[in-house]
mmCIF file of C-alpha atoms in Angstrom:
data_model
loop_
_atom_site.group_PDB
_atom_site.id
_atom_site.type_symbol
_atom_site.label_atom_id
_atom_site.label_comp_id
_atom_site.label_asym_id
_atom_site.label_seq_id
_atom_site.Cartn_x
_atom_site.Cartn_y
_atom_site.Cartn_z
ATOM 1 C CA UNK A 26 -0.041 0.007 -0.010
ATOM 2 C CA UNK A 27 1.497 3.280 -1.103
ATOM 3 C CA UNK A 28 1.550 5.905 1.665
ATOM 4 C CA UNK A 29 2.075 9.692 1.163
ATOM 5 C CA UNK A 30 3.137 12.350 3.621
ATOM 6 C CA UNK A 31 2.990 16.082 2.936
ATOM 7 C CA UNK A 32 5.050 18.651 4.717
ATOM 8 C CA UNK A 33 6.216 22.238 4.277
ATOM 9 C CA UNK A 34 3.077 24.057 4.845
ATOM 10 C CA UNK A 35 2.813 27.227 6.866
ATOM 11 C CA UNK A 36 1.942 30.938 6.929
ATOM 12 C CA UNK A 37 3.451 33.289 4.514
ATOM 13 C CA UNK A 38 2.816 36.786 3.397
ATOM 14 C CA UNK A 39 1.464 37.683 -0.124
ATOM 15 C CA UNK A 40 4.347 37.555 -2.650
ATOM 16 C CA UNK A 41 6.166 34.973 -0.462
ATOM 17 C CA UNK A 42 7.288 31.474 -1.321
ATOM 18 C CA UNK A 43 6.919 27.937 0.174
ATOM 19 C CA UNK A 44 8.056 24.545 -0.938
ATOM 20 C CA UNK A 45 5.897 21.547 -0.155
ATOM 21 C CA UNK A 46 7.230 18.049 -0.081
ATOM 22 C CA UNK A 47 5.450 14.740 -0.623
ATOM 23 C CA UNK A 48 7.324 11.745 0.621
ATOM 24 C CA UNK A 49 6.013 8.484 -1.032
ATOM 25 C CA UNK A 50 6.578 5.152 0.505
ATOM 26 C CA UNK A 51 6.187 1.622 -1.105
ATOM 27 C CA UNK A 52 6.625 2.647 -4.668
ATOM 28 C CA UNK A 53 7.547 -0.445 -6.703
ATOM 29 C CA UNK A 54 8.791 1.311 -9.807
ATOM 30 C CA UNK A 55 8.841 4.766 -11.448
ATOM 31 C CA UNK A 56 5.602 4.502 -13.318
ATOM 32 C CA UNK A 57 3.522 6.589 -11.186
ATOM 33 C CA UNK A 58 1.649 9.860 -11.711
ATOM 34 C CA UNK A 59 1.873 12.088 -8.608
ATOM 35 C CA UNK A 60 -0.603 15.017 -8.239
ATOM 36 C CA UNK A 61 -1.015 18.032 -5.973
ATOM 37 C CA UNK A 62 -4.509 19.121 -5.113
ATOM 38 C CA UNK A 63 -5.716 21.800 -2.852
ATOM 39 C CA UNK A 64 -8.945 22.535 -1.054
ATOM 40 C CA UNK A 65 -9.946 25.864 0.359
ATOM 41 C CA UNK A 66 -12.594 26.320 2.968
ATOM 42 C CA UNK A 67 -16.088 25.882 1.500
ATOM 43 C CA UNK A 68 -14.722 24.945 -1.916
ATOM 44 C CA UNK A 69 -14.225 21.749 -3.819
ATOM 45 C CA UNK A 70 -10.849 20.076 -4.125
ATOM 46 C CA UNK A 71 -9.037 21.064 -7.141
ATOM 47 C CA UNK A 72 -6.059 19.696 -8.956
ATOM 48 C CA UNK A 73 -3.221 22.159 -9.464
ATOM 49 C CA UNK A 74 -0.260 20.119 -10.817
ATOM 50 C CA UNK A 75 0.965 16.614 -11.586
ATOM 51 C CA UNK A 76 4.248 14.991 -12.626
ATOM 52 C CA UNK A 77 5.148 11.550 -14.186
ATOM 53 C CA UNK A 78 7.794 10.000 -12.122
ATOM 54 C CA UNK A 79 9.450 8.071 -15.042
ATOM 55 C CA UNK A 80 9.940 10.989 -17.418
ATOM 56 C CA UNK A 81 9.187 14.168 -15.563
ATOM 57 C CA UNK A 82 6.196 15.190 -17.701
ATOM 58 C CA UNK A 83 4.297 18.016 -15.927
ATOM 59 C CA UNK A 84 1.011 19.725 -15.880
ATOM 60 C CA UNK A 85 -0.131 22.940 -14.201
ATOM 61 C CA UNK A 86 -3.549 24.457 -13.802
ATOM 62 C CA UNK A 87 -4.089 27.949 -15.098
ATOM 63 C CA UNK A 88 -4.473 29.297 -11.651
ATOM 64 C CA UNK A 89 -0.884 28.385 -10.654
ATOM 65 C CA UNK A 90 0.943 28.231 -14.046
ATOM 66 C CA UNK A 91 4.125 30.460 -14.000
ATOM 67 C CA UNK A 92 4.168 30.547 -10.218
ATOM 68 C CA UNK A 93 4.369 26.949 -9.028
ATOM 69 C CA UNK A 94 6.969 24.353 -10.038
ATOM 70 C CA UNK A 95 6.576 20.641 -9.543
ATOM 71 C CA UNK A 96 9.671 18.434 -9.550
ATOM 72 C CA UNK A 97 10.621 14.969 -8.237
ATOM 73 C CA UNK A 98 13.556 13.167 -6.763
ATOM 74 C CA UNK A 99 13.256 9.458 -7.665
ATOM 75 C CA UNK A 100 15.958 8.452 -5.438
ATOM 76 C CA UNK A 101 14.154 9.870 -2.378
ATOM 77 C CA UNK A 102 10.741 8.931 -3.719
ATOM 78 C CA UNK A 103 9.681 12.576 -2.994
ATOM 79 C CA UNK A 104 7.816 15.061 -5.064
ATOM 80 C CA UNK A 105 8.077 18.892 -4.515
ATOM 81 C CA UNK A 106 5.839 21.786 -5.084
ATOM 82 C CA UNK A 107 7.721 25.003 -5.179
ATOM 83 C CA UNK A 108 5.287 27.830 -4.911
ATOM 84 C CA UNK A 109 6.314 31.504 -5.574
ATOM 85 C CA UNK A 110 4.455 34.779 -5.604
ATOM 86 C CA UNK A 111 1.751 33.408 -3.327
ATOM 87 C CA UNK A 112 -1.586 35.027 -3.265
ATOM 88 C CA UNK A 113 -4.316 35.003 -0.597
ATOM 89 C CA UNK A 114 -6.443 32.810 -2.923
ATOM 90 C CA UNK A 115 -3.760 30.217 -2.703
ATOM 91 C CA UNK A 116 -4.759 29.591 0.977
ATOM 92 C CA UNK A 117 -5.778 25.896 1.170
ATOM 93 C CA UNK A 118 -4.940 22.443 2.536
ATOM 94 C CA UNK A 119 -2.702 20.915 -0.028
ATOM 95 C CA UNK A 120 -2.786 17.207 -0.703
ATOM 96 C CA UNK A 121 -0.593 14.866 -2.823
ATOM 97 C CA UNK A 122 -2.011 11.723 -4.369
ATOM 98 C CA UNK A 123 -0.997 8.934 -6.616
ATOM 99 C CA UNK A 124 -2.806 8.590 -9.923
ATOM 100 C CA UNK A 125 -4.432 5.282 -10.952
ATOM 101 C CA UNK A 126 -2.818 5.943 -14.337
ATOM 102 C CA UNK A 127 0.989 5.398 -14.350
ATOM 103 C CA UNK A 128 1.636 9.039 -15.567
ATOM 104 C CA UNK A 129 0.571 12.596 -15.480
ATOM 105 C CA UNK A 130 -2.123 13.337 -17.862
ATOM 106 C CA UNK A 131 -1.884 16.362 -20.245
ATOM 107 C CA UNK A 132 -5.439 17.196 -19.078
ATOM 108 C CA UNK A 133 -4.328 17.422 -15.444
ATOM 109 C CA UNK A 134 -5.172 15.512 -12.257
ATOM 110 C CA UNK A 135 -8.730 14.087 -12.070
ATOM 111 C CA UNK A 136 -10.105 14.105 -8.509
ATOM 112 C CA UNK A 137 -11.852 10.637 -8.805
ATOM 113 C CA UNK A 138 -8.850 9.033 -10.713
ATOM 114 C CA UNK A 139 -6.649 9.088 -7.652
ATOM 115 C CA UNK A 140 -5.640 5.977 -5.840
ATOM 116 C CA UNK A 141 -3.897 7.022 -2.557
ATOM 117 C CA UNK A 142 -3.982 10.304 -0.703
ATOM 118 C CA UNK A 143 -1.859 11.966 2.023
ATOM 119 C CA UNK A 144 -3.366 13.779 4.905
ATOM 120 C CA UNK A 145 -2.609 17.220 3.681
ATOM 121 C CA UNK A 146 -0.576 20.293 4.755
ATOM 122 C CA UNK A 147 -2.145 23.681 5.381
ATOM 123 C CA UNK A 148 -0.875 26.822 3.466
ATOM 124 C CA UNK A 149 -1.989 30.212 4.663
ATOM 125 C CA UNK A 150 -1.186 33.365 2.723
ATOM 126 C CA UNK A 151 -2.117 36.453 4.738
ATOM 127 C CA UNK A 152 -0.655 39.780 5.648
#
């Protein structure tokens, strides 16, 4: 059973940066798609980015494109989400998840296509 643990959340001022980490255990190979979702209070969970562990293919939602960067370290079985120029509307609990498909789709993460989820890490952007 794959397990995911997010870390790196916190409180930051608008315009600031944070890097989230997703440590993944029990991966049996590199054919996984790993996604980041976020859920703000009172809103639906939305997919913001994903990466294919085998070849590094990435996807970003329009709301974070140009500000967030997803990367992976296969040796550490860890995926990162570098978040720059943070805005108050980025405030949410951020979750990482493994996709049932072994890759990151060019259409982005599909909420009901995920297999395993982490418990989330809270990001608050406030002055």
